Amino acid sequence: MPRFFVDTPLAAPGELALPPGAARHVQVLRLQPGDALTLFDGSGPEWQAEVTAMGRSEVRVRLLEPTQPQRELARAITLAVVMPANDRMDFLVEKATELGAAALQPLVAERSVLRLAGERADKKRAHWQGVAIAAAEQSGRTVPTHIAPVMPLSAWLAALPPAGDDEWRGLLSPRAAQPLAAFAQQRALFLSGSEGGLSDAEEDAARARGFAAVSLGPRILRADTAPLAVLSWLALS
């Protein structure tokens, strides 16, 4: 059954006109009145619906009763990643969404290859949020991964509040001796470096903000592989 994200609140059963983004998807698939589809607005519920009218400028659907599917991770996981170059960030956003990340924080660090700021950063963030929404539609998630604004690593660390008792913070570092192990907290924040890794000063700054340096094994993983390895482990543990 086709499944679409709707960027407007779905509040109660009844008929409504789809917003332009979802309407275009329905038109591309050439759905007809009476055809079934699934809608979600990112707040948690999922709605079964059926097309009631198709027009050139408007698509109307009838919402049925909502359901509450349980497809999210048991923990809220945020990935703070120094952005990899080229199209690897798109890949990372897509797979992080499929694997259940609650949020993704793009960062710029000392050794970054990809450096974004201003309007260019805003456009990239909007693009990545679109990638996350598409991945949520495909994977069955009802809450797409939230893509935060691009920030310099130093500014982001300085703005972090102290870690609460319910949050665990991990720094993915090839220089760490401690392997990643199970933790009890319901929220986790993982910081991962770019192709060249974080500098010693950046790792020290992260430790000062409550991050524990952990290793993912003896091999050096790519900047887009390490955070996904963590998510895979958490999704299956």
C-alpha positions as a Python dict, from the first residue, in 0.01 Angstrom:
ca = {
    (1, 'M'): (0, 0, 0),
    (2, 'P'): (143, 345, -89),
    (3, 'R'): (265, 535, 216),
    (4, 'F'): (319, 914, 234),
    (5, 'F'): (435, 1178, 480),
    (6, 'V'): (196, 1473, 518),
    (7, 'D'): (340, 1805, 641),
    (8, 'T'): (20, 1907, 819),
    (9, 'P'): (-135, 1763, 1137),
    (10, 'L'): (-374, 1473, 1090),
    (11, 'A'): (-616, 1518, 1377),
    (12, 'A'): (-941, 1325, 1327),
    (13, 'P'): (-1119, 1091, 1085),
    (14, 'G'): (-1285, 1271, 796),
    (15, 'E'): (-1218, 1410, 450),
    (16, 'L'): (-938, 1653, 365),
    (17, 'A'): (-734, 1786, 75),
    (18, 'L'): (-377, 1662, 70),
    (19, 'P'): (-101, 1925, 87),
    (20, 'P'): (89, 1973, -243),
    (21, 'G'): (382, 1740, -167),
    (22, 'A'): (170, 1436, -83),
    (23, 'A'): (-80, 1520, -358),
    (24, 'R'): (196, 1512, -621),
    (25, 'H'): (301, 1162, -505),
    (26, 'V'): (-56, 1037, -533),
    (27, 'Q'): (-91, 1189, -881),
    (28, 'V'): (239, 1037, -998),
    (29, 'L'): (118, 692, -890),
    (30, 'R'): (-211, 758, -1069),
    (31, 'L'): (-419, 647, -774),
    (32, 'Q'): (-791, 660, -829),
    (33, 'P'): (-1095, 723, -606),
    (34, 'G'): (-1141, 423, -381),
    (35, 'D'): (-769, 334, -374),
    (36, 'A'): (-617, 284, -29),
    (37, 'L'): (-308, 459, 108),
    (38, 'T'): (-134, 521, 439),
    (39, 'L'): (-52, 868, 573),
    (40, 'F'): (158, 992, 865),
    (41, 'D'): (249, 1339, 989),
    (42, 'G'): (559, 1265, 1200),
    (43, 'S'): (383, 1280, 1537),
    (44, 'G'): (356, 903, 1587),
    (45, 'P'): (20, 774, 1461),
    (46, 'E'): (-34, 624, 1118),
    (47, 'W'): (-361, 675, 931),
    (48, 'Q'): (-528, 444, 683),
    (49, 'A'): (-704, 647, 414),
    (50, 'E'): (-871, 621, 75),
    (51, 'V'): (-874, 854, -221),
    (52, 'T'): (-1213, 1022, -268),
    (53, 'A'): (-1137, 1265, -552),
    (54, 'M'): (-855, 1326, -800),
    (55, 'G'): (-811, 1657, -977),
    (56, 'R'): (-532, 1845, -1153),
    (57, 'S'): (-478, 2079, -860),
    (58, 'E'): (-633, 1889, -568),
    (59, 'V'): (-639, 1538, -425),
    (60, 'R'): (-892, 1458, -155),
    (61, 'V'): (-881, 1162, 81),
    (62, 'R'): (-1092, 1021, 361),
    (63, 'L'): (-903, 949, 684),
    (64, 'L'): (-1007, 639, 874),
    (65, 'E'): (-910, 550, 1232),
    (66, 'P'): (-541, 597, 1330),
    (67, 'T'): (-315, 318, 1453),
    (68, 'Q'): (-5, 333, 1674),
    (69, 'P'): (260, 107, 1516),
    (70, 'Q'): (566, 28, 1729),
    (71, 'R'): (855, 68, 1486),
    (72, 'E'): (1081, 315, 1670),
    (73, 'L'): (1390, 218, 1870),
    (74, 'A'): (1346, 161, 2241),
    (75, 'R'): (1599, 443, 2299),
    (76, 'A'): (1610, 792, 2147),
    (77, 'I'): (1942, 800, 1961),
    (78, 'T'): (2097, 1123, 1830),
    (79, 'L'): (2393, 1110, 1593),
    (80, 'A'): (2622, 1414, 1588),
    (81, 'V'): (2837, 1365, 1279),
    (82, 'V'): (3108, 1572, 1119),
    (83, 'M'): (2970, 1573, 765),
    (84, 'P'): (3137, 1338, 515),
    (85, 'A'): (3201, 1473, 166),
    (86, 'N'): (3027, 1419, -168),
    (87, 'D'): (2703, 1219, -156),
    (88, 'R'): (2801, 1021, 153),
    (89, 'M'): (2594, 1251, 376),
    (90, 'D'): (2283, 1166, 175),
    (91, 'F'): (2360, 797, 225),
    (92, 'L'): (2419, 849, 596),
    (93, 'V'): (2089, 1036, 646),
    (94, 'E'): (1894, 774, 452),
    (95, 'K'): (2038, 474, 639),
    (96, 'A'): (2028, 644, 980),
    (97, 'T'): (1657, 703, 926),
    (98, 'E'): (1598, 344, 819),
    (99, 'L'): (1784, 221, 1130),
    (100, 'G'): (1583, 440, 1369),
    (101, 'A'): (1787, 749, 1460),
    (102, 'A'): (1572, 1010, 1635),
    (103, 'A'): (1789, 1304, 1527),
    (104, 'L'): (2103, 1384, 1331),
    (105, 'Q'): (2325, 1685, 1400),
    (106, 'P'): (2552, 1784, 1105),
    (107, 'L'): (2881, 1937, 1219),
    (108, 'V'): (3186, 2111, 1074),
    (109, 'A'): (3521, 2035, 1243),
    (110, 'E'): (3889, 2122, 1203),
    (111, 'R'): (3954, 1846, 947),
    (112, 'S'): (3623, 1871, 760),
    (113, 'V'): (3629, 1826, 384),
    (114, 'L'): (3269, 1944, 347),
    (115, 'R'): (3222, 2295, 487),
    (116, 'L'): (2879, 2453, 480),
    (117, 'A'): (2746, 2780, 620),
    (118, 'G'): (2468, 3033, 563),
    (119, 'E'): (2217, 2981, 283),
    (120, 'R'): (2405, 2683, 140),
    (121, 'A'): (2387, 2506, 476),
    (122, 'D'): (2015, 2581, 505),
    (123, 'K'): (1947, 2438, 159),
    (124, 'K'): (2145, 2124, 237),
    (125, 'R'): (1958, 2078, 564),
    (126, 'A'): (1624, 2103, 382),
    (127, 'H'): (1748, 1852, 125),
    (128, 'W'): (1860, 1607, 395),
    (129, 'Q'): (1526, 1642, 575),
    (130, 'G'): (1361, 1543, 249),
    (131, 'V'): (1591, 1240, 227),
    (132, 'A'): (1491, 1145, 583),
    (133, 'I'): (1120, 1178, 503),
    (134, 'A'): (1155, 958, 194),
    (135, 'A'): (1343, 698, 396),
    (136, 'A'): (1072, 705, 665),
    (137, 'E'): (803, 653, 399),
    (138, 'Q'): (991, 352, 263),
    (139, 'S'): (1094, 193, 594),
    (140, 'G'): (763, 221, 779),
    (141, 'R'): (876, 471, 1039),
    (142, 'T'): (613, 717, 1161),
    (143, 'V'): (860, 975, 1301),
    (144, 'P'): (1127, 1077, 1046),
    (145, 'T'): (1476, 1150, 1173),
    (146, 'H'): (1504, 1520, 1258),
    (147, 'I'): (1793, 1696, 1080),
    (148, 'A'): (1928, 1981, 1293),
    (149, 'P'): (2091, 2298, 1151),
    (150, 'V'): (2458, 2269, 1052),
    (151, 'M'): (2690, 2394, 1329),
    (152, 'P'): (3063, 2419, 1398),
    (153, 'L'): (3166, 2140, 1636),
    (154, 'S'): (3317, 2384, 1886),
    (155, 'A'): (2999, 2594, 1905),
    (156, 'W'): (2778, 2287, 1932),
    (157, 'L'): (2984, 2141, 2218),
    (158, 'A'): (2984, 2475, 2400),
    (159, 'A'): (2604, 2496, 2376),
    (160, 'L'): (2539, 2141, 2502),
    (161, 'P'): (2369, 2128, 2841),
    (162, 'P'): (2508, 1891, 3104),
    (163, 'A'): (2413, 1529, 3039),
    (164, 'G'): (2115, 1418, 3247),
    (165, 'D'): (2088, 1088, 3429),
    (166, 'D'): (1879, 947, 3143),
    (167, 'E'): (2134, 1030, 2868),
    (168, 'W'): (2454, 849, 2773),
    (169, 'R'): (2717, 1022, 2558),
    (170, 'G'): (2963, 832, 2343),
    (171, 'L'): (3258, 961, 2139),
    (172, 'L'): (3347, 723, 1852),
    (173, 'S'): (3725, 724, 1844),
    (174, 'P'): (3975, 486, 1680),
    (175, 'R'): (4217, 583, 1959),
    (176, 'A'): (3985, 464, 2236),
    (177, 'A'): (4065, 147, 2428),
    (178, 'Q'): (3717, 96, 2576),
    (179, 'P'): (3478, -97, 2348),
    (180, 'L'): (3119, 14, 2312),
    (181, 'A'): (2912, -174, 2567),
    (182, 'A'): (2552, -187, 2683),
    (183, 'F'): (2417, 112, 2872),
    (184, 'A'): (2095, 163, 3068),
    (185, 'Q'): (1998, 520, 2978),
    (186, 'Q'): (1691, 583, 2760),
    (187, 'R'): (1863, 851, 2548),
    (188, 'A'): (2205, 843, 2383),
    (189, 'L'): (2415, 1096, 2192),
    (190, 'F'): (2700, 972, 1974),
    (191, 'L'): (2966, 1201, 1828),
    (192, 'S'): (3152, 1081, 1520),
    (193, 'G'): (3432, 1251, 1327),
    (194, 'S'): (3498, 1318, 960),
    (195, 'E'): (3729, 1141, 714),
    (196, 'G'): (4037, 1269, 900),
    (197, 'G'): (3894, 1210, 1246),
    (198, 'L'): (3868, 1461, 1528),
    (199, 'S'): (4176, 1644, 1650),
    (200, 'D'): (4312, 1578, 1999),
    (201, 'A'): (4178, 1916, 2112),
    (202, 'E'): (3831, 1835, 1978),
    (203, 'E'): (3828, 1497, 2153),
    (204, 'D'): (3936, 1664, 2477),
    (205, 'A'): (3655, 1920, 2440),
    (206, 'A'): (3403, 1638, 2388),
    (207, 'R'): (3523, 1455, 2700),
    (208, 'A'): (3484, 1778, 2896),
    (209, 'R'): (3116, 1777, 2792),
    (210, 'G'): (3057, 1427, 2927),
    (211, 'F'): (3144, 1208, 2629),
    (212, 'A'): (3309, 872, 2695),
    (213, 'A'): (3550, 767, 2418),
    (214, 'V'): (3460, 423, 2282),
    (215, 'S'): (3599, 197, 2012),
    (216, 'L'): (3408, -1, 1749),
    (217, 'G'): (3690, -249, 1700),
    (218, 'P'): (4039, -271, 1549),
    (219, 'R'): (3942, -160, 1198),
    (220, 'I'): (3920, 203, 1086),
    (221, 'L'): (3563, 269, 970),
    (222, 'R'): (3463, 539, 723),
    (223, 'A'): (3295, 854, 849),
    (224, 'D'): (2958, 733, 717),
    (225, 'T'): (3004, 375, 840),
    (226, 'A'): (3087, 426, 1210),
    (227, 'P'): (2759, 590, 1322),
    (228, 'L'): (2557, 338, 1120),
    (229, 'A'): (2742, 52, 1289),
    (230, 'V'): (2634, 192, 1627),
    (231, 'L'): (2271, 220, 1517),
    (232, 'S'): (2272, -134, 1380),
    (233, 'W'): (2408, -267, 1709),
    (234, 'L'): (2147, -76, 1910),
    (235, 'A'): (1861, -181, 1682),
    (236, 'L'): (1944, -547, 1734),
    (237, 'S'): (2039, -537, 2103),
}
